[in-house]
Structures are given as structure tokens and as C-alpha cells.
Amino acid sequence: MKKFLVIFLTACSLILVTLDYPSAQETKTKPESVQFTDAQKSEIAKIHKQILADKKKLIEKYVEYGALSKEEADKMVSHFEKHYKMMEEHNFQIPPHRPHRGHMHK
């Protein structure tokens, strides 16, 4: 019985290994960038500015409660502002997603 079970499991694993799965690279299609109108850009900019203001308020609260130092908060706010400027320079286009490869999970 054990011999049959080993042969059966080996055959199943060989069948699974030989199946042809479509790779992730073949199924990806590059999204086309959309050209926003001035009205759309201003609306998106308004939302991004509101998000930036909310993030600044949140960081200020963390500083107030002692969870962050002022230097750390300034660094974070600077990063948020750089990101907003980058988005503005690229006409608020969503940056492409970079796939995560080669991570070694423990």
C-alpha cells in the first residue's frame, strides 16, 4: 500500500510540474497614460493637496503625543511634499507598479 501511495504522489507531482501556466510577464499589458484636462488636473491637485494637509496634521499629532521627534516629522513632511511635487511634474499620472521579485520570506 505504501509503495502505491508513493508512486501515486510522485505521478501527481510530475503532472503538476509539467502543466503550462501562463507567466505573469505574458499576461501584463502596459496601461496607456491618460491625458487629463486642465479641470481634471485641478480637481486631482485639490484632492492631493487635501491629502497632504491631512498627512501633515497626522504627523503633528504624533509629535504632540511624543511618538515622533520634530526632526523625524520634518523629514516625513519633506518626503510627502517631494512626492506631491513629483506627481505635479508628471501631470498626476499614477506611477507604474514595480513587481517585487526575489524576496526571501522566512
Coordinates of C-alpha atoms in Angstrom, one line a residue, residues 101-106:
R101 CA 10.9 39.7 -7.1
G102 CA 13.4 37.6 -5.2
H103 CA 12.1 38.3 -1.7
M104 CA 13.3 35.7 0.7
H105 CA 10.5 35.0 3.2
K106 CA 11.4 33.4 6.5

